[in-house]
Coordinates of C-alpha atoms in Angstrom, one line a residue:
M2 CA -9.8 34.8 99.3
T3 CA -12.0 31.7 99.3
D4 CA -11.3 28.0 99.0
G5 CA -13.2 25.6 96.7
T6 CA -16.1 25.4 99.1
G7 CA -16.6 29.2 99.1
T8 CA -15.3 29.7 102.6
E9 CA -12.7 32.2 103.4
S10 CA -9.1 30.9 103.8
S11 CA -5.9 32.7 104.7
A12 CA -3.1 33.0 102.2
L13 CA 0.6 32.4 103.0
P14 CA 2.6 35.6 103.1
S15 CA 4.8 36.4 100.1
A16 CA 8.5 36.7 100.3
G17 CA 9.6 39.7 102.3
E18 CA 6.1 40.1 103.8
S19 CA 5.6 39.9 107.5
E20 CA 4.0 36.7 108.7
V21 CA 1.4 38.6 110.6
T22 CA 0.1 40.5 107.5
A23 CA -2.1 37.8 106.0
P24 CA -4.0 36.8 109.1
T25 CA -4.5 40.5 109.8
I26 CA -6.0 41.0 106.4
F27 CA -8.7 38.4 107.0
K28 CA -9.3 39.0 110.7
M29 CA -12.7 40.4 111.4
T30 CA -11.9 43.7 113.1
S31 CA -14.5 45.8 114.8
Y32 CA -13.3 49.4 114.1
R33 CA -16.9 50.4 113.1
W34 CA -17.9 50.2 116.7
R35 CA -15.2 52.8 117.6
I36 CA -16.9 55.1 115.1
C37 CA -20.2 54.4 116.9
A38 CA -18.5 55.3 120.2
L39 CA -17.5 58.7 118.7
L40 CA -21.1 59.3 117.7
F41 CA -22.3 58.3 121.2
F42 CA -20.0 60.9 122.8
A43 CA -21.1 63.5 120.2
N44 CA -24.7 63.0 121.1
T45 CA -23.9 63.0 124.9
I46 CA -22.3 66.4 124.5
N47 CA -25.1 67.6 122.2
Y48 CA -27.8 67.0 124.8
M49 CA -25.7 68.4 127.6
D50 CA -25.5 71.6 125.6
R51 CA -29.2 71.5 124.8
Q52 CA -30.4 70.5 128.3
V53 CA -28.5 73.0 130.5
L54 CA -31.0 75.8 129.9
S55 CA -34.1 73.8 130.7
F56 CA -32.5 72.5 133.9
L57 CA -31.6 76.0 135.0
A58 CA -34.9 77.5 133.8
P59 CA -36.5 77.6 137.2
L60 CA -33.5 79.4 138.6
L61 CA -33.0 81.7 135.6
Q62 CA -36.7 82.6 135.6
T63 CA -36.2 84.2 139.0
K64 CA -32.8 85.8 138.2
I65 CA -33.7 87.0 134.6
G66 CA -37.4 87.6 135.2
W67 CA -39.0 85.9 132.1
N68 CA -42.5 84.5 132.2
E69 CA -43.9 81.2 130.8
A70 CA -44.7 82.7 127.4
Q71 CA -41.2 84.3 127.1
Y72 CA -39.6 81.0 128.0
G73 CA -41.7 79.4 125.3
Y74 CA -40.4 82.0 122.8
I75 CA -36.8 81.1 123.8
V76 CA -37.5 77.5 123.1
V77 CA -39.2 78.5 119.8
A78 CA -36.0 80.4 118.8
F79 CA -33.9 77.2 119.2
Q80 CA -36.4 75.0 117.4
G81 CA -37.0 77.5 114.5
A82 CA -33.3 77.6 113.9
Y83 CA -33.0 73.9 114.3
A84 CA -35.8 73.3 111.7
L85 CA -34.2 75.7 109.2
G86 CA -30.8 74.2 109.7
L87 CA -32.0 70.7 109.3
L88 CA -33.6 71.6 106.0
V89 CA -30.2 72.8 104.7
M90 CA -27.6 70.8 106.6
G91 CA -28.7 67.4 105.4
G92 CA -28.1 68.3 101.8
V93 CA -24.8 70.1 102.7
I94 CA -23.5 67.0 104.5
D95 CA -24.5 64.7 101.6
R96 CA -22.5 67.0 99.3
I97 CA -19.4 67.8 101.4
G98 CA -19.2 64.5 103.4
V99 CA -19.6 63.8 107.1
R100 CA -16.1 64.6 108.2
L101 CA -16.2 68.2 107.2
G102 CA -20.0 68.6 107.7
Y103 CA -20.0 67.3 111.3
A104 CA -17.0 69.5 112.1
L105 CA -18.7 72.6 110.9
A106 CA -21.9 71.8 112.8
I107 CA -20.2 71.1 116.1
G108 CA -18.0 74.2 115.8
V109 CA -21.0 76.4 115.5
W110 CA -22.9 74.7 118.4
S111 CA -19.8 74.8 120.7
L112 CA -19.4 78.6 120.3
S113 CA -23.1 79.1 120.7
S114 CA -23.3 77.0 123.8
M115 CA -20.6 79.0 125.5
S116 CA -22.2 82.3 124.4
H117 CA -25.1 81.6 126.8
A118 CA -22.8 82.7 129.7
L119 CA -23.0 86.3 128.3
A120 CA -26.8 86.4 128.1
R121 CA -28.6 88.6 130.6
T122 CA -32.1 89.0 129.1
A123 CA -34.8 86.7 127.5
L124 CA -33.8 88.2 124.1
S125 CA -30.1 87.5 124.5
F126 CA -30.9 83.9 125.6
G127 CA -33.1 83.6 122.5
I128 CA -30.3 84.7 120.2
S129 CA -27.9 82.2 121.8
R130 CA -30.5 79.5 121.5
F131 CA -31.0 80.4 117.8
F132 CA -27.4 79.8 116.9
L133 CA -27.2 76.7 119.0
G134 CA -30.1 75.3 117.1
L135 CA -28.4 76.1 113.8
G136 CA -25.2 74.2 114.9
E137 CA -27.0 71.3 116.4
S138 CA -29.1 70.8 113.3
G139 CA -26.2 69.0 111.7
N140 CA -25.8 66.4 114.4
F141 CA -28.4 63.7 113.4
P142 CA -28.0 64.0 109.6
A143 CA -24.3 63.5 110.0
A144 CA -24.6 60.7 112.6
I145 CA -27.2 58.8 110.6
K146 CA -25.1 59.1 107.4
T147 CA -22.0 58.0 109.3
V148 CA -23.8 54.9 110.5
A149 CA -24.9 54.2 106.9
E150 CA -21.3 54.4 105.7
W151 CA -19.9 52.2 108.5
F152 CA -22.6 49.6 109.1
P153 CA -24.7 47.1 107.0
K154 CA -28.5 47.4 107.3
K155 CA -28.8 44.6 109.8
E156 CA -26.6 46.4 112.3
R157 CA -27.8 49.9 111.8
A158 CA -30.6 50.0 114.3
L159 CA -28.4 48.7 117.0
A160 CA -25.6 51.2 116.1
T161 CA -28.2 54.0 116.0
G162 CA -29.7 52.9 119.3
I163 CA -26.3 53.0 120.9
F164 CA -25.3 56.4 119.7
N165 CA -28.8 57.8 120.3
S166 CA -28.6 56.6 123.9
G167 CA -25.9 59.3 124.3
T168 CA -28.7 61.8 124.2
S169 CA -30.1 60.3 127.4
V170 CA -26.7 60.1 129.0
G171 CA -26.2 63.8 128.3
A172 CA -29.5 64.5 130.0
I173 CA -28.4 62.4 133.0
L174 CA -25.1 64.2 133.3
V175 CA -26.7 67.6 133.4
P176 CA -28.5 67.2 136.8
I177 CA -25.3 65.6 138.2
T178 CA -22.9 68.4 137.1
V179 CA -24.9 71.6 136.7
P180 CA -26.0 72.0 140.4
W181 CA -22.4 71.6 141.6
L182 CA -21.0 74.0 138.9
T183 CA -23.8 76.5 139.5
G184 CA -23.3 76.4 143.3
H185 CA -19.6 76.8 143.2
F186 CA -18.9 79.0 140.1
G187 CA -22.3 80.4 139.1
W188 CA -24.8 79.4 136.3
Q189 CA -22.5 80.8 133.6
A190 CA -19.9 78.1 134.3
A191 CA -22.4 75.4 133.3
F192 CA -22.6 76.7 129.7
L193 CA -18.9 77.2 129.5
F194 CA -18.2 73.6 130.7
T195 CA -20.5 71.9 128.2
G196 CA -19.4 74.1 125.3
G197 CA -15.8 73.3 126.1
F198 CA -16.5 69.6 125.8
S199 CA -17.9 70.2 122.3
A200 CA -14.7 71.9 121.2
L201 CA -12.6 68.9 122.5
W202 CA -14.8 66.4 120.5
L203 CA -14.4 68.5 117.4
I204 CA -10.6 68.2 117.6
L205 CA -10.8 64.4 118.1
W206 CA -13.3 63.9 115.2
W207 CA -11.1 65.9 112.8
F208 CA -8.0 63.9 113.4
V209 CA -9.6 60.4 113.8
Y210 CA -12.4 60.1 111.3
K211 CA -11.9 58.5 107.8
S212 CA -14.1 56.5 105.5
P213 CA -14.0 52.7 105.9
E214 CA -12.0 52.4 102.6
E215 CA -9.4 54.9 103.9
E216 CA -9.0 53.6 107.4
P217 CA -6.0 51.2 107.6
K218 CA -7.3 49.7 110.9
V219 CA -10.3 48.2 109.0
S220 CA -9.5 44.7 107.8
A221 CA -10.6 43.4 104.4
T222 CA -13.1 41.1 106.1
E223 CA -14.7 44.0 108.1
L224 CA -14.9 46.1 105.0
R225 CA -16.7 43.4 103.1
H226 CA -19.1 43.1 106.1
I227 CA -19.7 46.8 106.0
R228 CA -20.4 46.7 102.3
S229 CA -22.4 43.5 102.3
D230 CA -25.7 45.1 101.3
P231 CA -26.7 45.2 97.6
P232 CA -25.4 48.3 95.9
T233 CA -27.7 51.4 95.6
S234 CA -27.7 54.4 93.4
A235 CA -24.7 56.7 93.8
A236 CA -26.4 59.7 92.2
K237 CA -26.7 63.0 94.1
V238 CA -30.3 63.8 94.7
P239 CA -31.6 67.4 95.3
W240 CA -33.8 67.4 98.4
L241 CA -36.6 69.1 96.5
R242 CA -36.9 66.0 94.4
L243 CA -37.0 63.8 97.5
L244 CA -40.2 65.6 98.5
G245 CA -41.9 63.9 95.6
Y246 CA -41.7 60.5 97.4
R247 CA -44.2 59.6 99.9
Q248 CA -41.6 57.6 101.9
T249 CA -40.0 61.0 102.6
W250 CA -43.3 62.3 103.9
A251 CA -43.6 59.2 106.1
I252 CA -40.4 60.2 107.9
L253 CA -41.3 63.9 108.0
I254 CA -44.8 63.4 109.4
G255 CA -43.6 60.6 111.8
K256 CA -41.0 62.9 113.2
G257 CA -43.3 65.9 113.2
L258 CA -45.8 64.1 115.4
T259 CA -43.4 62.5 117.9
D260 CA -40.4 64.7 118.3
P261 CA -42.4 67.4 120.0
V262 CA -43.0 65.0 122.9
W263 CA -39.3 64.6 123.4
W264 CA -38.8 68.4 123.1
F265 CA -41.5 68.8 125.8
L266 CA -39.6 66.5 128.1
L267 CA -36.3 68.2 127.5
F268 CA -37.5 71.8 128.0
W269 CA -40.4 71.5 130.4
L270 CA -39.9 68.5 132.6
P271 CA -37.7 70.3 135.2
K272 CA -40.3 73.1 135.3
Y273 CA -43.1 70.6 135.6
F274 CA -41.5 69.0 138.6
A275 CA -40.6 72.3 140.2
S276 CA -44.1 73.8 139.9
S277 CA -46.1 70.6 140.6
F278 CA -44.0 69.2 143.5
H279 CA -42.1 72.3 144.6
L280 CA -38.7 70.7 143.9
Q281 CA -35.6 72.9 144.1
L282 CA -32.5 72.6 141.8
T283 CA -30.9 69.8 143.8
G284 CA -34.2 68.0 144.3
L285 CA -34.8 67.8 140.6
A286 CA -31.7 65.6 140.0
L287 CA -33.0 62.2 141.1
P288 CA -36.3 62.2 139.2
I289 CA -34.6 63.5 136.0
I290 CA -31.7 61.0 136.3
A291 CA -34.2 58.1 136.8
I292 CA -36.1 59.1 133.6
Y293 CA -33.1 59.5 131.4
V294 CA -31.5 56.3 132.7
S295 CA -34.6 54.6 131.5
A296 CA -34.4 56.4 128.2
T297 CA -30.8 55.2 127.7
V298 CA -31.9 51.6 128.2
G299 CA -34.8 52.1 125.9
S300 CA -32.6 53.5 123.1
V301 CA -30.3 50.4 123.1
F302 CA -33.2 48.0 123.6
G303 CA -35.1 49.6 120.7
G304 CA -32.1 49.2 118.5
W305 CA -31.6 45.6 119.6
L306 CA -35.3 44.5 119.1
P307 CA -35.5 44.6 115.3
A308 CA -32.3 42.5 115.0
Q309 CA -34.1 39.7 117.0
G310 CA -37.1 39.9 114.6
I311 CA -34.8 39.6 111.6
R312 CA -33.2 36.5 113.2
M313 CA -36.7 35.1 113.6
G314 CA -37.3 35.6 109.9
L315 CA -39.6 38.6 109.9
G316 CA -37.4 40.6 107.4
V317 CA -36.1 44.1 107.9
K318 CA -39.3 45.9 107.0
N319 CA -41.6 43.9 109.3
A320 CA -39.1 43.7 112.2
R321 CA -38.6 47.5 112.1
R322 CA -42.3 48.2 112.1
F323 CA -43.1 45.7 114.9
A324 CA -40.4 47.4 117.1
M325 CA -42.0 50.8 116.4
L326 CA -45.4 49.5 117.2
C327 CA -44.2 48.1 120.6
C328 CA -42.7 51.5 121.4
A329 CA -45.8 53.4 120.4
L330 CA -48.0 51.2 122.6
A331 CA -45.6 51.6 125.6
I332 CA -46.0 55.4 125.4
T333 CA -49.8 55.5 125.6
P334 CA -49.9 55.5 129.5
F335 CA -48.3 59.0 129.2
M336 CA -51.9 60.2 128.6
L337 CA -52.7 59.6 132.3
V338 CA -49.9 61.6 133.9
G339 CA -52.1 64.6 134.4
Q340 CA -54.5 62.4 136.6
I341 CA -51.7 61.0 138.8
H342 CA -50.6 62.9 141.9
N343 CA -47.8 60.7 143.3
L344 CA -44.3 61.9 142.3
W345 CA -42.7 58.5 141.8
T346 CA -45.7 57.0 140.0
I347 CA -45.4 59.9 137.6
V348 CA -41.6 59.3 137.3
A349 CA -42.3 55.6 136.5
V350 CA -44.8 56.5 133.7
I351 CA -42.6 59.2 132.2
S352 CA -39.6 56.8 132.4
L353 CA -41.5 54.2 130.4
A354 CA -42.5 56.9 127.8
A355 CA -38.9 58.2 127.6
A356 CA -37.5 54.7 127.1
A357 CA -40.1 54.0 124.4
H358 CA -39.5 57.3 122.6
Q359 CA -35.8 56.5 122.4
G360 CA -36.5 53.1 121.0
W361 CA -38.9 54.6 118.5
S362 CA -36.3 57.2 117.6
A363 CA -33.6 54.6 116.9
N364 CA -35.9 52.8 114.5
I365 CA -37.4 55.8 112.7
F366 CA -33.9 57.1 112.1
T367 CA -32.8 53.6 110.8
L368 CA -36.0 53.5 108.6
V369 CA -34.4 56.2 106.5
S370 CA -31.3 54.1 105.6
D371 CA -33.6 51.0 105.1
I372 CA -35.5 52.9 102.3
F373 CA -33.1 55.4 100.8
P374 CA -29.7 55.0 99.1
R375 CA -26.7 56.4 101.0
P376 CA -26.3 59.6 98.9
A377 CA -29.8 60.7 100.1
I378 CA -29.7 59.6 103.7
A379 CA -28.5 62.9 105.3
S380 CA -30.9 64.9 103.2
V381 CA -33.9 62.7 104.2
T382 CA -32.8 62.7 107.8
G383 CA -32.6 66.5 107.7
I384 CA -36.1 66.7 106.1
G385 CA -37.5 64.5 108.8
G386 CA -35.7 66.5 111.5
F387 CA -37.2 69.6 110.0
G388 CA -40.7 68.2 110.5
G389 CA -39.8 67.3 114.1
A390 CA -38.4 70.7 114.8
I391 CA -41.4 72.5 113.2
G392 CA -43.7 70.3 115.3
G393 CA -41.6 71.0 118.4
M394 CA -41.7 74.7 117.7
L395 CA -45.5 74.8 117.3
A396 CA -45.8 72.7 120.5
A397 CA -43.5 75.0 122.4
W398 CA -45.5 78.0 121.5
I399 CA -48.8 76.2 122.4
V400 CA -47.4 74.8 125.6
G401 CA -46.2 78.2 126.7
L402 CA -49.6 79.8 126.1
V403 CA -51.5 76.9 127.7
L404 CA -49.4 77.1 130.9
Q405 CA -49.6 80.9 130.9
R406 CA -53.4 80.8 130.8
F407 CA -54.4 77.5 132.6
S408 CA -51.3 76.5 134.6
S409 CA -52.1 72.8 133.9
Y410 CA -50.2 70.1 132.1
T411 CA -53.1 67.6 131.9
A412 CA -54.2 68.2 128.3
I413 CA -50.5 68.4 127.2
F414 CA -49.8 64.9 128.6
F415 CA -53.0 63.5 127.0
V416 CA -52.2 64.7 123.5
A417 CA -48.6 63.5 123.8
G418 CA -49.7 60.0 124.7
T419 CA -51.7 59.6 121.4
A420 CA -49.0 60.9 119.0
Y421 CA -47.0 57.7 118.4
L422 CA -49.8 55.4 117.4
T423 CA -51.0 58.0 115.1
A424 CA -47.6 58.4 113.6
W425 CA -47.2 54.6 113.3
L426 CA -50.4 54.3 111.3
I427 CA -49.4 57.1 108.9
I428 CA -45.9 55.5 108.4
Q429 CA -47.5 52.2 107.7
F430 CA -49.8 53.7 105.0
L431 CA -47.1 55.8 103.3
T432 CA -44.5 53.0 103.2
R433 CA -46.8 50.0 102.5
K434 CA -45.2 49.3 99.1
P435 CA -42.0 47.2 99.2
E436 CA -38.9 49.4 99.5
L437 CA -37.2 47.2 96.8
N438 CA -39.3 49.0 94.3
F439 CA -38.0 52.4 95.4
S440 CA -35.6 54.1 93.0
I441 CA -34.3 57.6 92.6
P442 CA -33.7 58.9 89.1
S443 CA -30.3 60.2 88.2
V444 CA -29.9 64.0 87.8

């Protein structure tokens, strides 16, 4: 309700109505941030499940007996399934909704994570990784769509940055918990521990999540805030049609060039430190924790940065792209890692790159909801994730072969350091027309 000046005023309660009802209606609640917290914990668990194998890889390489190329194939199995799943899961989540879609995804990845405890060969690890990739492919399409349902555009980058920081927190928790679990209960316990957390989150999500309109704890004022953006098309859009838009290709190519760098850090960083500096399982913890603490800060800072640009009058488009450019430039020193021989100097450079990647990731995810209407967001996120996973799969295959033949990371670091500026330029070119002119025909 508004008064004559257009400002909101509270109404007196009607007869028989509690005196606290009217103020509650107009109070600006913040329930949307509880939903963001749920997404944060989902991503924390997601990356714990994903990271356990890479952290245990030096130990398992000795126990199981795989070589560098076989480890590369295990990584490829995960990423191939992840790519295929993303191509499908985005559209599925757009059709069945995030509540059921997220529940299905995390159910599959929880069981797959725990199945690693039964693996005894490179092949059986590859099978477990394949199904883990299928389950985890639903995570980001569901999370990005949830943010679009619960936050207006001006808050989405920050919300995305917060929940995306959970990926780094998960990567931090692994070196804290896995050595202790492995030392006391064996390496199998590490997979059972993280997979069990996934199952607990699934139960919480199923009983807690509702849409903003259905959640009684959301006040009318907060609901108006959530729905404050101009309305967009409500038509369902087949993902094949989305491929006809160059904005879709901007997301796909941008993710395809930059996600492989993050995959490389996740799957090879412990092996790099172990081989280059002869660090054992417990000695890996401090460098890994330092890098992912930086990544956590970078994710939140990257989500915060565009909001400051918007406040300064840059507009959503320019603020988003400026933030992405800052992140791309911060990653370029990554090219020099192969020429540095001091452990903590390398940790500092990789920490900056990891922080900048997470800032970049928060903004490229939010770019989807800047450009596309809500019914297409999970589909486009899935298509972009497919590009990232295919890029990561090719990178894993190449990295495994390069290390098997040359035993050197120098060229790998150099190529990784150039990827983000290249991606930024391509995104600029493919999204140069104003997004207000973008429309999706009804089907």
